[in-house]
Amino acid sequence: MKKTSGFIKNIINNKVMLLMVLPGALWFLFFSYLPMMGAVIAFKEYRFSRDGFWASIIDSKWVGMDNFKFLFTTNDAYIITRNTLLYNGAFIVLGLILSVLMAIVLSEIVNKKLAKVYQTGMFLPYFLSWVVVGYFAFSFLSSERGMLNQVMEFMGMESVQWYSEKKYWPFILIFVYLWKAVGYNSVVYLAAIMGIDKSLYEAAMIDGASKFQQIRNITLPLLNPIITIMTLLAIGKIFYADFGLFYQVPRNSGTLYSVTNVIDTYVYQGLKTTGEIGMSTAAGLYQSVVGFVLVMTSNYIVRKYNKDSALF
Amino acid sequence: MGKKRKRFSLLLTSLMAFSLALTACGGGSNNAATGTGTNTGSSGNGAASEKPVELIWYTIGGPQKDLDKVMEEVNKYTKEKINVTVKMNMIDFGDYTQKMQVKVASGEPMDILFTSSWAFDYVQNARKGAFMELDSLLNEYGKGVVDTIDPAFLEGSKVDGHNYAVPANKELPAQEVWRFNKELLDKYKLDISGVKTMESLEPLLKTIKENEPGITPYAMVKDFMPILPFDYIIEKMPMAVYMDTKDYKIVNILESPELKSSLETVRKYYKAGYISPEVATTTSVDDLYKSSNWFMDRAATQPMADNLWSASYGYPVVSTPAGEPYIYNWSVMGSMQAISANSEYPEKAMEFLNLLNTDPVLRNMIDSGIEGVHYEKTGENTMKNLPESKNYDMPTFSLGNIMINYLNEGDPENKWEEFKKFNESGVNAPLLGFNFDTSKVTNEIAAVQNVKEEFWAPLMTGTVDPEEYLPKAIEKFKAAGLDAIIAEAQTQIDAWKAENNK
Amino acid sequence: MSSITKKERDFHHLSKPWNVVFNLIAGIFAFLCVFPFLFVVIISFTDEGVLARDGYKLIPEKWSLGAYRYVFESGDMLLRSYGVTIFVTVIGTIVSLLFIAFYAYAISRKSFRYRNFFAFFAFFTMLFNGGLVPTYIIVTQFLGLKDSIWALILPLAVNAFYIMILRTFYSTSVPDAIIESGKIDGAGEFRIFLTLVLPLSLPGLATIALFSTLGYWNDWFNALLYIDNPNLVPLQSMLMRIETSMQFILQNSQNSSLSLEALRSMPQDTSRMAMVVLATGPIIFAYPFFQRYFIQGLTVGAVKE
């Protein structure tokens, strides 16, 4: 009895804030939590029923963990897991360093007009779909008419069959990813730098701190919370690979598979002929659960050091 | 006139609906709850016979600007004939499978939907219960279909002994031809009458390679695969039976001498520079066709294809057979219209499909649009497209019986006879009528698919040395579980064989 | 006022050589990013025949407007798609900014008892989803949004990723002292939020608004799922449809009817690139509008005192 009245009191005390989260919370309920019930398909062999989707789910037979098997029982399981983790790991680390660097560079450039021009330029790759990016990569790397080979021949080097040489692809893929993502991500850090109280820099100037000391002692520490959040969120997605990047850019070249096949491309190729939605749901669930565990662990560690930077 | 009648019938229905609601309110509300949403839900009793039934139809192809305009005309016609109106929705080729999978899985109301072996897979979805079984409906309301189309279509598209869709009457077998850029043939006075096998191409390719440095002798794409005497269990998977098989034993084609020798030839051509070094990642050689920078390739044909190719490229193309016309499962199932399992009006849907496949007026209206707007007739069975036809340009083959279409300008008079002849020339492939049920080996198939993606294109196009890579591929396929799939398929084939006295 | 800002900036000046180095770093990277886009523009103005013969060239032998003529032939279809895209982008950004700004603010406040719960409630949706079909059912059958413009707006309106970023912006750039001072002045929570917090978080809000704008502008998947009516198809969806259908037809060349179909409907390289230009062009001009908030920064001091 006492407990419930305490609860009601809490509600009343927090009513303004609750009102603020209400629209968003309802949205999450409808667009995320209600559909989540459908994840039960991952444990079913889905067959259509005349009476619609929910009836189909109920009628379909339980198959336990069978739908997950195809992710683990193959010889490629190690390769796709390794590729996904290593590429995403590289993307997180290098992406972070380059984005922050670029944000600091842009914020420090004296001529703000030029800085704006650079920044607009960096954003353009974000607009090109992976299909189009794939064309470009091809116009550079094509062995017959590609610019890279033409330049290399001109300089007296031997031309390379780019689309069948595995060893170059980890670098190519990382380069293309960074090329596309850095401009977009640096906006967040740039905005964070702009939000820093200018008086801090003034005080540092008076103390005689050099520009680089200011960056190290003021800018970076104050970027810390946003860097932590962005990284934590990226860790949650570490088991999801960007399908377009790994499928369109290497032109689905078979000889490159051992360095380009990731979980998402594997699932796509594997389910193309059978089209079992149970299995694709299972793959998604697997990716989510692993991401979830990793984020919870990292978040726990972050909380230990700095409660304010943690996700929750 | 039409508008007036519409308004009147609307008044009538609303009056009826009102009285129905008064007298049988329980039943009425029930209907509304399950209702299709588009059809005011007043099916069921007496009202239905007065009011035309609206059928929801999903079919493949790029959405056309004038679709609604044409459908309005179509509906006038079908309302009169069978008291049906149609709401047609077009979904473009690339999106069709995914979008229909979601729509069907979510139980969205629909009556008729396109299905085939290459988009929204027919066999798979029939087995999962997406379509209504049509055996009795065909007999009752689809007599015209049964009488008109080549019986091989209905026979070949049975899944586990039942029909689940109405196939379009079109070319039945599949045949591959070698195509040549005629200008180059003439220039070097090359003779193609002796060309049949891959090996026999060598002297021609050599001439072109030596004399035309800017030309790609063989315009190949990554999907290439040598013509082999096999009928595949699943297309482009290395398990098949021989075309002349008696015992229906499945072989792993990677271990067959036929494949090995073919691959050696392709590899030779690749090394000789007859094929683009990048063939293993090339999906389109459209630029070669456009610039006429190619000498030959291989393509799937149908009657009068040479004319179409020549007209479209703007220079003459000739062809000669590369293989026999075989009737495969996938060629029989090339284009079909199914009735959705959740259709409210399966009988009406069948009546409509029957009309579509037998009535030239309806078929041509759906295919070419409105007479006088999109096309004009130039004879009893001939027509000419008008400039407006760019706003209504439908993929003919996907919309039912093509052989009752009017002939276009430039079509030879005997076009449909040629098609019939071609169909008669087709030889049944051994597995015609057998459809592999993959549900017990989905895990293995997922793994094998990935191995296939890794090895197939490089091997088949000669990009890698078969001496070295063929054994590697065989090993990886086995490790991924190919043998388990073969064993399962063999069990099913043996059962099917016994059942059908093969 | 402006002279004060100028003086403030003087503290910030880099030494000349370092300024050159920084300009080089940013300039080179920006060039790498712009270059392919320039290439798209060049290809879209290249003569088709020349392109087929020579492949992609920086300076083609022959220029042509043919691709644009071809794209504009579909006339009102394209204009309508522009209309849909612009409407969805403008309304969508406003709606989503409202949702996100409030939610993020609430969970950024330490005094909010349930902040961790709601932070988790949002975050959880980033990782887990029910898959395509269940979402489709909720949107079409439960919310009845099929073939409605709201099906292009609502599914993208809230995004846990943006909420988490914006929450961090609030908690780093709005000191607690300011909120406390507002309370002492007797302002209610809403007033504090509107008059004190929002002006201070403009860079963060601009960032989220920008991301949201781009998200709506580039979205094609929701249209693929929920829209059957060709009049409601946004630009990117049209572009994507043409791309995927082309790839699909190429992959099924074994089917003779389909490969003959391809002869008729295959869009040319040049017109595809022209569509990329047309689909990207307008949004690039909208960019500077957001940009001033995260390049120039704010004169924060005035607000804080």
Coordinates of C-alpha atoms in Angstrom, one line a residue, chain A:
Chain A
M1 CA 0.0 0.0 0.0
K2 CA 2.7 2.4 1.0
K3 CA 4.7 1.3 -2.0
T4 CA 2.0 2.1 -4.5
S5 CA 1.3 5.5 -3.0
G6 CA 5.1 6.1 -3.2
F7 CA 4.9 5.2 -6.9
I8 CA 2.1 7.5 -7.6
K9 CA 4.0 10.3 -5.8
N10 CA 7.0 9.6 -8.0
I11 CA 4.8 9.8 -11.1
I12 CA 3.4 13.1 -10.0
N13 CA 6.8 14.5 -9.1
N14 CA 8.1 13.6 -12.5
K15 CA 5.0 14.4 -14.5
V16 CA 6.6 17.0 -16.7
M17 CA 9.5 14.8 -17.7
L18 CA 7.1 11.9 -18.2
L19 CA 5.0 14.0 -20.5
M20 CA 8.2 14.8 -22.5
V21 CA 9.1 11.2 -23.0
L22 CA 5.5 10.2 -23.7
P23 CA 5.4 10.8 -27.5
G24 CA 8.7 9.1 -28.1
A25 CA 7.9 6.2 -25.8
L26 CA 4.6 5.6 -27.6
W27 CA 6.5 5.6 -30.9
F28 CA 9.0 3.0 -29.5
L29 CA 6.1 0.9 -28.3
F30 CA 4.4 0.9 -31.7
F31 CA 7.3 0.8 -34.1
S32 CA 9.7 -1.2 -32.1
Y33 CA 8.3 -3.2 -29.2
L34 CA 5.1 -4.5 -30.8
P35 CA 6.9 -5.8 -33.9
M36 CA 9.5 -7.4 -31.6
M37 CA 7.0 -10.0 -30.7
G38 CA 7.4 -11.3 -34.3
A39 CA 11.0 -12.3 -33.4
V40 CA 9.5 -15.6 -32.2
I41 CA 9.6 -16.6 -35.9
A42 CA 13.3 -17.3 -35.3
F43 CA 12.3 -20.4 -33.5
K44 CA 9.6 -21.5 -36.0
E45 CA 9.4 -23.1 -39.4
Y46 CA 7.2 -20.4 -40.9
R47 CA 4.3 -21.4 -43.1
F48 CA 1.5 -19.2 -44.4
S49 CA -1.9 -19.5 -43.0
R50 CA -5.1 -18.1 -44.6
D51 CA -5.9 -16.1 -41.5
G52 CA -2.9 -13.8 -41.6
F53 CA 0.4 -13.4 -40.0
W54 CA -0.3 -14.1 -36.3
A55 CA -2.3 -17.1 -37.1
S56 CA 0.6 -18.3 -39.3
I57 CA 3.0 -17.9 -36.4
I58 CA 0.8 -19.9 -34.1
D59 CA 0.2 -22.6 -36.7
S60 CA 3.9 -22.9 -37.7
K61 CA 5.8 -25.6 -36.0
W62 CA 8.4 -25.0 -33.3
V63 CA 11.9 -25.9 -34.4
G64 CA 13.9 -24.8 -31.4
M65 CA 17.3 -23.5 -32.4
D66 CA 17.4 -25.1 -35.8
N67 CA 17.1 -21.8 -37.6
F68 CA 20.4 -20.7 -36.0
K69 CA 22.4 -23.7 -37.1
F70 CA 23.4 -22.4 -40.5
L71 CA 25.3 -19.6 -38.9
F72 CA 27.5 -21.9 -36.9
T73 CA 27.8 -25.3 -38.5
T74 CA 29.6 -24.2 -41.6
N75 CA 33.3 -24.0 -42.2
D76 CA 32.8 -20.3 -43.1
A77 CA 31.4 -19.5 -39.7
Y78 CA 34.9 -18.6 -38.4
I79 CA 35.7 -16.5 -41.5
I80 CA 32.5 -14.5 -41.5
T81 CA 32.6 -13.8 -37.8
R82 CA 36.3 -12.8 -37.9
N83 CA 35.8 -10.6 -41.0
T84 CA 32.7 -8.8 -39.4
L85 CA 34.5 -8.2 -36.1
L86 CA 37.8 -7.1 -37.5
Y87 CA 36.4 -4.8 -40.1
N88 CA 33.9 -3.2 -37.7
G89 CA 36.7 -2.9 -35.1
A90 CA 38.9 -1.1 -37.6
F91 CA 36.0 1.1 -38.6
I92 CA 35.2 2.1 -35.0
V93 CA 38.8 2.9 -34.1
L94 CA 40.0 4.5 -37.3
G95 CA 36.6 6.2 -37.9
L96 CA 36.8 7.7 -34.4
I97 CA 40.4 9.0 -34.8
L98 CA 39.8 10.5 -38.2
S99 CA 36.5 12.0 -37.5
V100 CA 37.7 13.7 -34.3
L101 CA 40.9 14.8 -36.1
M102 CA 38.9 16.2 -39.0
A103 CA 36.5 18.0 -36.6
I104 CA 39.4 19.6 -34.7
V105 CA 41.1 20.6 -38.0
L106 CA 38.0 22.2 -39.3
S107 CA 37.2 24.0 -36.1
E108 CA 40.7 25.5 -36.0
I109 CA 41.0 26.6 -39.6
V110 CA 41.2 30.4 -39.5
N111 CA 39.2 31.1 -42.6
K112 CA 35.7 30.0 -41.8
K113 CA 34.5 30.3 -45.3
L114 CA 37.1 27.8 -46.5
A115 CA 36.3 25.5 -43.6
K116 CA 32.7 25.5 -44.7
V117 CA 33.6 24.6 -48.3
Y118 CA 35.8 21.7 -47.1
Q119 CA 33.1 20.5 -44.8
T120 CA 30.5 20.5 -47.5
G121 CA 32.8 18.6 -49.7
M122 CA 33.4 15.9 -47.1
F123 CA 29.7 15.3 -46.8
L124 CA 29.1 14.5 -50.4
P125 CA 30.1 10.8 -50.3
Y126 CA 27.2 10.2 -47.9
F127 CA 24.8 11.0 -50.7
L128 CA 26.1 8.4 -53.0
S129 CA 24.5 5.0 -52.7
W130 CA 26.7 1.9 -52.4
V131 CA 25.7 0.9 -55.9
V132 CA 27.1 4.2 -57.3
V133 CA 30.2 4.0 -55.1
G134 CA 30.7 0.5 -56.5
Y135 CA 30.8 2.0 -60.0
F136 CA 33.4 4.4 -59.0
A137 CA 35.6 1.9 -57.3
F138 CA 35.3 0.0 -60.5
S139 CA 36.3 2.9 -62.7
F140 CA 39.4 3.2 -60.6
L141 CA 40.2 -0.4 -60.1
S142 CA 39.1 -2.0 -63.4
S143 CA 42.1 -3.8 -64.8
E144 CA 41.4 -2.8 -68.4
R145 CA 40.3 0.7 -68.2
G146 CA 40.8 1.6 -64.6
M147 CA 42.6 4.8 -63.7
L148 CA 44.8 3.3 -61.1
N149 CA 46.3 0.8 -63.5
Q150 CA 46.7 3.4 -66.2
V151 CA 48.6 5.6 -63.7
M152 CA 50.7 2.6 -62.5
E153 CA 51.6 1.6 -66.1
F154 CA 52.5 5.2 -66.8
M155 CA 54.9 5.1 -63.9
G156 CA 56.4 1.9 -65.1
M157 CA 54.8 -0.4 -62.5
E158 CA 53.1 -3.6 -63.2
S159 CA 49.3 -3.5 -63.4
V160 CA 47.2 -5.4 -60.9
Q161 CA 44.1 -7.5 -61.2
W162 CA 42.4 -5.7 -58.3
Y163 CA 39.3 -7.8 -58.2
S164 CA 41.1 -11.1 -57.8
E165 CA 43.9 -10.0 -55.4
K166 CA 42.8 -10.6 -51.9
K167 CA 45.7 -8.9 -50.1
Y168 CA 44.6 -5.4 -51.1
W169 CA 41.0 -5.6 -50.1
P170 CA 41.1 -5.1 -46.4
F171 CA 42.8 -1.7 -47.1
I172 CA 40.5 -0.9 -50.0
L173 CA 37.4 -1.6 -47.9
I174 CA 38.6 0.3 -44.9
F175 CA 39.5 3.2 -47.1
V176 CA 36.2 3.3 -48.9
Y177 CA 34.3 3.1 -45.6
L178 CA 36.3 5.9 -44.0
W179 CA 35.9 8.0 -47.2
K180 CA 32.2 7.7 -46.9
A181 CA 31.7 8.0 -43.1
V182 CA 34.2 10.5 -41.8
G183 CA 32.5 13.5 -43.2
Y184 CA 29.2 12.5 -41.7
N185 CA 30.6 11.5 -38.3
S186 CA 32.8 14.5 -37.9
V187 CA 29.7 16.7 -37.8
V188 CA 28.8 15.4 -34.4
Y189 CA 32.2 16.2 -33.0
L190 CA 32.4 19.5 -34.7
A191 CA 29.0 20.4 -33.2
A192 CA 30.3 19.3 -29.8
I193 CA 33.4 21.5 -30.1
M194 CA 31.1 24.4 -31.0
G195 CA 29.2 23.8 -27.8
I196 CA 32.3 24.2 -25.6
D197 CA 32.3 27.3 -23.5
K198 CA 34.7 29.8 -25.1
S199 CA 35.7 31.3 -21.8
L200 CA 37.6 28.1 -21.1
Y201 CA 39.9 28.8 -24.0
E202 CA 40.3 32.4 -22.9
A203 CA 41.4 31.4 -19.5
A204 CA 43.9 29.0 -21.0
M205 CA 45.2 31.7 -23.2
I206 CA 45.8 34.0 -20.2
D207 CA 47.7 31.1 -18.6
G208 CA 49.9 31.0 -21.7
A209 CA 48.7 27.7 -23.1
S210 CA 49.7 27.0 -26.7
K211 CA 47.0 26.0 -29.2
F212 CA 48.0 22.3 -29.0
Q213 CA 47.9 22.4 -25.2
Q214 CA 44.4 23.8 -25.5
I215 CA 43.3 21.0 -27.8
R216 CA 44.8 18.4 -25.5
N217 CA 43.6 19.9 -22.2
I218 CA 40.3 21.4 -23.1
T219 CA 38.9 20.2 -26.4
L220 CA 39.6 16.5 -26.0
P221 CA 38.5 16.1 -22.4
L222 CA 35.3 17.9 -23.2
L223 CA 34.7 15.7 -26.2
N224 CA 35.1 12.6 -24.1
P225 CA 31.5 12.1 -23.2
I226 CA 30.3 12.2 -26.8
I227 CA 33.2 10.0 -28.0
T228 CA 32.2 7.5 -25.3
I229 CA 28.6 7.4 -26.4
M230 CA 29.3 7.2 -30.1
T231 CA 31.7 4.3 -29.4
L232 CA 29.3 2.4 -27.2
L233 CA 26.6 2.7 -29.8
A234 CA 29.0 1.5 -32.5
I235 CA 29.9 -1.5 -30.4
G236 CA 26.3 -2.5 -30.2
K237 CA 26.3 -2.7 -34.0
I238 CA 29.6 -4.6 -34.2
F239 CA 28.0 -7.8 -35.5
Y240 CA 26.1 -6.0 -38.2
A241 CA 28.1 -5.4 -41.4
D242 CA 27.3 -2.8 -44.0
F243 CA 25.8 -5.0 -46.7
G244 CA 26.3 -2.5 -49.6
L245 CA 30.0 -2.0 -48.7
F246 CA 30.8 -5.6 -48.7
Y247 CA 28.6 -6.7 -51.6
Q248 CA 28.7 -3.8 -54.1
V249 CA 32.2 -2.5 -53.8
P250 CA 34.0 -5.8 -54.4
R251 CA 31.5 -6.6 -57.1
N252 CA 30.7 -9.8 -55.3
S253 CA 33.9 -11.3 -56.6
G254 CA 34.2 -14.9 -55.6
T255 CA 38.0 -15.0 -55.4
L256 CA 37.8 -12.3 -52.7
Y257 CA 35.3 -14.1 -50.5
S258 CA 37.7 -15.0 -47.7
V259 CA 38.3 -11.3 -47.0
T260 CA 35.0 -9.8 -48.0
N261 CA 32.4 -12.3 -46.8
V262 CA 30.7 -11.0 -43.7
I263 CA 27.7 -12.1 -41.7
D264 CA 25.2 -10.0 -43.7
T265 CA 26.5 -11.1 -47.1
Y266 CA 26.6 -14.7 -46.0
V267 CA 23.0 -14.7 -44.8
Y268 CA 21.9 -13.0 -48.0
Q269 CA 23.7 -15.5 -50.2
G270 CA 22.6 -18.5 -48.1
L271 CA 18.9 -17.7 -47.9
K272 CA 18.6 -16.5 -51.5
T273 CA 17.2 -19.8 -52.8
T274 CA 15.2 -21.0 -49.8
G275 CA 13.8 -17.7 -48.6
E276 CA 13.1 -18.9 -45.0
I277 CA 12.1 -15.9 -43.0
G278 CA 12.7 -17.9 -39.9
M279 CA 16.3 -18.2 -40.7
S280 CA 16.8 -14.6 -41.6
T281 CA 15.1 -13.5 -38.4
A282 CA 17.3 -15.9 -36.5
A283 CA 20.4 -14.3 -38.0
G284 CA 19.2 -10.9 -37.0
L285 CA 18.5 -12.0 -33.5
Y286 CA 21.9 -13.5 -33.2
Q287 CA 23.6 -10.3 -34.3
S288 CA 21.5 -8.3 -31.8
V289 CA 22.1 -10.5 -28.9
V290 CA 25.9 -10.5 -29.3
G291 CA 25.8 -6.7 -29.8
F292 CA 23.7 -6.4 -26.7
V293 CA 26.0 -8.4 -24.5
L294 CA 29.0 -6.4 -25.7
V295 CA 27.4 -3.1 -25.1
M296 CA 26.2 -4.1 -21.7
T297 CA 29.7 -5.2 -20.8
S298 CA 31.3 -2.0 -22.1
N299 CA 28.7 0.1 -20.5
Y300 CA 29.3 -1.6 -17.2
I301 CA 33.0 -0.8 -17.5
V302 CA 32.4 2.8 -18.5
R303 CA 30.0 3.2 -15.5
K304 CA 32.8 2.2 -13.2
Y305 CA 35.0 5.0 -14.3
N306 CA 32.6 7.7 -15.2
K307 CA 28.9 7.4 -14.4
D308 CA 27.9 10.4 -16.5
S309 CA 29.4 9.1 -19.7
A310 CA 27.6 5.7 -19.6
L311 CA 24.5 5.0 -21.7
F312 CA 22.4 4.3 -18.6

